[in-house]
mmCIF file of C-alpha atoms in Angstrom:
data_model
loop_
_atom_site.group_PDB
_atom_site.id
_atom_site.type_symbol
_atom_site.label_atom_id
_atom_site.label_comp_id
_atom_site.label_asym_id
_atom_site.label_seq_id
_atom_site.Cartn_x
_atom_site.Cartn_y
_atom_site.Cartn_z
ATOM 1 C CA UNK A 1 21.339 6.792 4.679
ATOM 2 C CA UNK A 2 17.608 7.381 4.423
ATOM 3 C CA UNK A 3 17.240 10.778 1.981
ATOM 4 C CA UNK A 4 13.268 12.545 2.872
ATOM 5 C CA UNK A 5 11.691 13.547 -0.030
ATOM 6 C CA UNK A 6 8.953 16.188 -1.131
ATOM 7 C CA UNK A 7 5.594 14.988 -3.417
ATOM 8 C CA UNK A 8 4.152 18.273 -4.769
ATOM 9 C CA UNK A 9 0.696 16.103 -4.639
ATOM 10 C CA UNK A 10 -3.362 17.528 -5.017
ATOM 11 C CA UNK A 11 -3.249 16.846 -0.910
ATOM 12 C CA UNK A 12 -0.288 19.467 -0.695
ATOM 13 C CA UNK A 13 3.136 19.206 -0.647
ATOM 14 C CA UNK A 14 3.705 15.456 1.355
ATOM 15 C CA UNK A 15 7.236 13.782 2.594
ATOM 16 C CA UNK A 16 8.617 10.883 1.567
ATOM 17 C CA UNK A 17 11.789 8.882 2.459
ATOM 18 C CA UNK A 18 11.554 6.188 -0.383
ATOM 19 C CA UNK A 19 9.727 5.292 -4.053
ATOM 20 C CA UNK A 20 8.656 1.797 -4.733
ATOM 21 C CA UNK A 21 7.362 0.863 -7.999
ATOM 22 C CA UNK A 22 4.336 -1.612 -7.609
ATOM 23 C CA UNK A 23 0.995 -3.076 -9.847
ATOM 24 C CA UNK A 24 -2.156 -2.067 -7.790
ATOM 25 C CA UNK A 25 -5.112 -3.448 -7.281
ATOM 26 C CA UNK A 26 -7.690 -3.327 -5.517
ATOM 27 C CA UNK A 27 -10.774 -4.663 -3.301
ATOM 28 C CA UNK A 28 -12.690 -3.372 -0.729
ATOM 29 C CA UNK A 29 -14.885 -5.979 1.805
ATOM 30 C CA UNK A 30 -16.760 -8.014 -0.280
ATOM 31 C CA UNK A 31 -14.543 -9.294 -3.005
ATOM 32 C CA UNK A 32 -11.651 -9.984 -0.187
ATOM 33 C CA UNK A 33 -13.144 -13.438 -0.267
ATOM 34 C CA UNK A 34 -14.621 -13.329 2.978
ATOM 35 C CA UNK A 35 -17.328 -14.628 4.524
ATOM 36 C CA UNK A 36 -19.940 -12.597 5.367
ATOM 37 C CA UNK A 37 -20.874 -14.874 8.409
ATOM 38 C CA UNK A 38 -17.177 -15.178 9.777
ATOM 39 C CA UNK A 39 -16.445 -12.438 11.719
ATOM 40 C CA UNK A 40 -13.486 -10.666 10.526
ATOM 41 C CA UNK A 41 -15.402 -9.520 7.729
ATOM 42 C CA UNK A 42 -14.833 -6.336 7.461
ATOM 43 C CA UNK A 43 -11.888 -6.042 8.865
ATOM 44 C CA UNK A 44 -7.880 -5.458 8.030
ATOM 45 C CA UNK A 45 -5.057 -7.537 9.305
ATOM 46 C CA UNK A 46 -4.380 -5.043 12.470
ATOM 47 C CA UNK A 47 -8.052 -5.600 12.944
ATOM 48 C CA UNK A 48 -9.414 -1.871 11.161
ATOM 49 C CA UNK A 49 -12.437 -1.116 9.989
ATOM 50 C CA UNK A 50 -11.571 -1.861 5.643
ATOM 51 C CA UNK A 51 -12.997 0.692 3.954
ATOM 52 C CA UNK A 52 -10.814 3.881 1.948
ATOM 53 C CA UNK A 53 -7.620 5.097 2.575
ATOM 54 C CA UNK A 54 -6.377 1.236 3.805
ATOM 55 C CA UNK A 55 -3.752 -0.358 1.540
ATOM 56 C CA UNK A 56 -3.171 -4.321 1.251
ATOM 57 C CA UNK A 57 0.947 -4.392 1.578
ATOM 58 C CA UNK A 58 3.634 -7.277 1.991
ATOM 59 C CA UNK A 59 4.424 -7.276 5.169
ATOM 60 C CA UNK A 60 8.264 -7.923 4.762
ATOM 61 C CA UNK A 61 8.633 -4.861 1.588
ATOM 62 C CA UNK A 62 6.404 -2.312 3.455
ATOM 63 C CA UNK A 63 6.273 -2.313 7.304
ATOM 64 C CA UNK A 64 2.079 -2.883 8.528
ATOM 65 C CA UNK A 65 1.697 0.888 10.192
ATOM 66 C CA UNK A 66 3.377 2.201 7.482
ATOM 67 C CA UNK A 67 1.984 5.999 6.101
ATOM 68 C CA UNK A 68 2.040 5.380 2.225
ATOM 69 C CA UNK A 69 0.397 7.712 -1.211
ATOM 70 C CA UNK A 70 -1.446 6.777 -4.232
ATOM 71 C CA UNK A 71 -1.320 8.948 -6.699
ATOM 72 C CA UNK A 72 -4.721 8.870 -8.086
ATOM 73 C CA UNK A 73 -5.450 7.388 -4.753
ATOM 74 C CA UNK A 74 -4.058 9.042 -2.219
ATOM 75 C CA UNK A 75 -3.235 8.555 1.938
ATOM 76 C CA UNK A 76 -3.321 5.520 3.037
ATOM 77 C CA UNK A 77 -1.831 2.805 6.331
ATOM 78 C CA UNK A 78 -0.580 0.463 5.126
ATOM 79 C CA UNK A 79 -2.971 -2.168 7.353
ATOM 80 C CA UNK A 80 -3.817 -4.797 5.875
ATOM 81 C CA UNK A 81 -2.650 -8.203 3.805
ATOM 82 C CA UNK A 82 -3.604 -10.861 1.625
ATOM 83 C CA UNK A 83 -2.292 -14.576 -0.078
ATOM 84 C CA UNK A 84 -2.468 -12.494 -3.008
ATOM 85 C CA UNK A 85 -0.211 -9.394 -2.372
ATOM 86 C CA UNK A 86 3.752 -10.664 -2.123
ATOM 87 C CA UNK A 87 6.652 -8.950 -2.771
ATOM 88 C CA UNK A 88 5.743 -5.566 -4.981
ATOM 89 C CA UNK A 89 1.878 -5.418 -5.556
ATOM 90 C CA UNK A 90 -0.574 -3.143 -3.375
ATOM 91 C CA UNK A 91 -3.756 -3.388 -2.394
ATOM 92 C CA UNK A 92 -5.845 -0.924 -2.346
ATOM 93 C CA UNK A 93 -8.869 -0.630 -0.276
ATOM 94 C CA UNK A 94 -12.363 1.559 -1.459
ATOM 95 C CA UNK A 95 -16.202 0.823 0.967
ATOM 96 C CA UNK A 96 -18.245 -1.179 -0.532
ATOM 97 C CA UNK A 97 -20.278 0.729 -1.973
ATOM 98 C CA UNK A 98 -17.954 3.064 -4.417
ATOM 99 C CA UNK A 99 -14.946 0.221 -5.808
ATOM 100 C CA UNK A 100 -12.370 1.680 -8.176
ATOM 101 C CA UNK A 101 -10.877 -1.140 -10.527
ATOM 102 C CA UNK A 102 -6.961 -0.308 -10.865
ATOM 103 C CA UNK A 103 -4.561 -2.420 -11.807
ATOM 104 C CA UNK A 104 -1.426 -0.818 -12.561
ATOM 105 C CA UNK A 105 1.866 -0.217 -12.114
ATOM 106 C CA UNK A 106 1.936 3.057 -9.822
ATOM 107 C CA UNK A 107 5.570 5.508 -7.766
ATOM 108 C CA UNK A 108 3.980 3.993 -4.125
ATOM 109 C CA UNK A 109 5.829 6.696 -1.783
ATOM 110 C CA UNK A 110 6.612 5.710 1.366
ATOM 111 C CA UNK A 111 6.172 9.011 3.478
ATOM 112 C CA UNK A 112 7.813 10.435 6.538
ATOM 113 C CA UNK A 113 8.825 9.898 9.493
ATOM 114 C CA UNK A 114 10.630 6.382 8.491
ATOM 115 C CA UNK A 115 11.857 3.230 10.935
ATOM 116 C CA UNK A 116 15.125 2.665 11.664
ATOM 117 C CA UNK A 117 17.689 1.354 10.225
ATOM 118 C CA UNK A 118 16.856 -2.015 11.054
ATOM 119 C CA UNK A 119 13.435 -2.648 10.266
ATOM 120 C CA UNK A 120 14.216 -1.056 6.861
ATOM 121 C CA UNK A 121 14.093 -4.455 3.737
ATOM 122 C CA UNK A 122 17.536 -3.128 1.999
ATOM 123 C CA UNK A 123 16.407 -5.462 -1.092
ATOM 124 C CA UNK A 124 13.157 -5.742 -2.465
ATOM 125 C CA UNK A 125 12.455 -8.850 -4.400
ATOM 126 C CA UNK A 126 11.731 -7.571 -8.204
ATOM 127 C CA UNK A 127 8.375 -9.088 -8.759
ATOM 128 C CA UNK A 128 6.091 -9.204 -10.282
ATOM 129 C CA UNK A 129 7.992 -8.417 -12.887
ATOM 130 C CA UNK A 130 6.764 -4.861 -15.462
ATOM 131 C CA UNK A 131 6.178 -5.571 -19.119
ATOM 132 C CA UNK A 132 6.861 -2.333 -20.652
#
């Protein structure tokens, strides 16, 4: 059963349906590993412009299109993937001129509405491991 909960944020009260502890890193178009001559340069997996407010996820863990909230980053849309972004990893996108470097564990809140029960992966791998 999905239980909706609320979190108080600087953006106001947000309603979420799941909280996942994830290792957050960050990127922008120039650091994404795509050549500037490639027609896909600066675009996400969903074809959106890479910018703040976009995150890269493992779509087996967080469905593409899902809105999330990351404390210290804000609200974002899961609109990108990456070869290193697997399991409980999330990559926070920034605009070209304001990259902030992240490499820390955070609680990621999957915002309401929740997907249908058949679309939810109830078993999330415990990888990468958080070290205490």
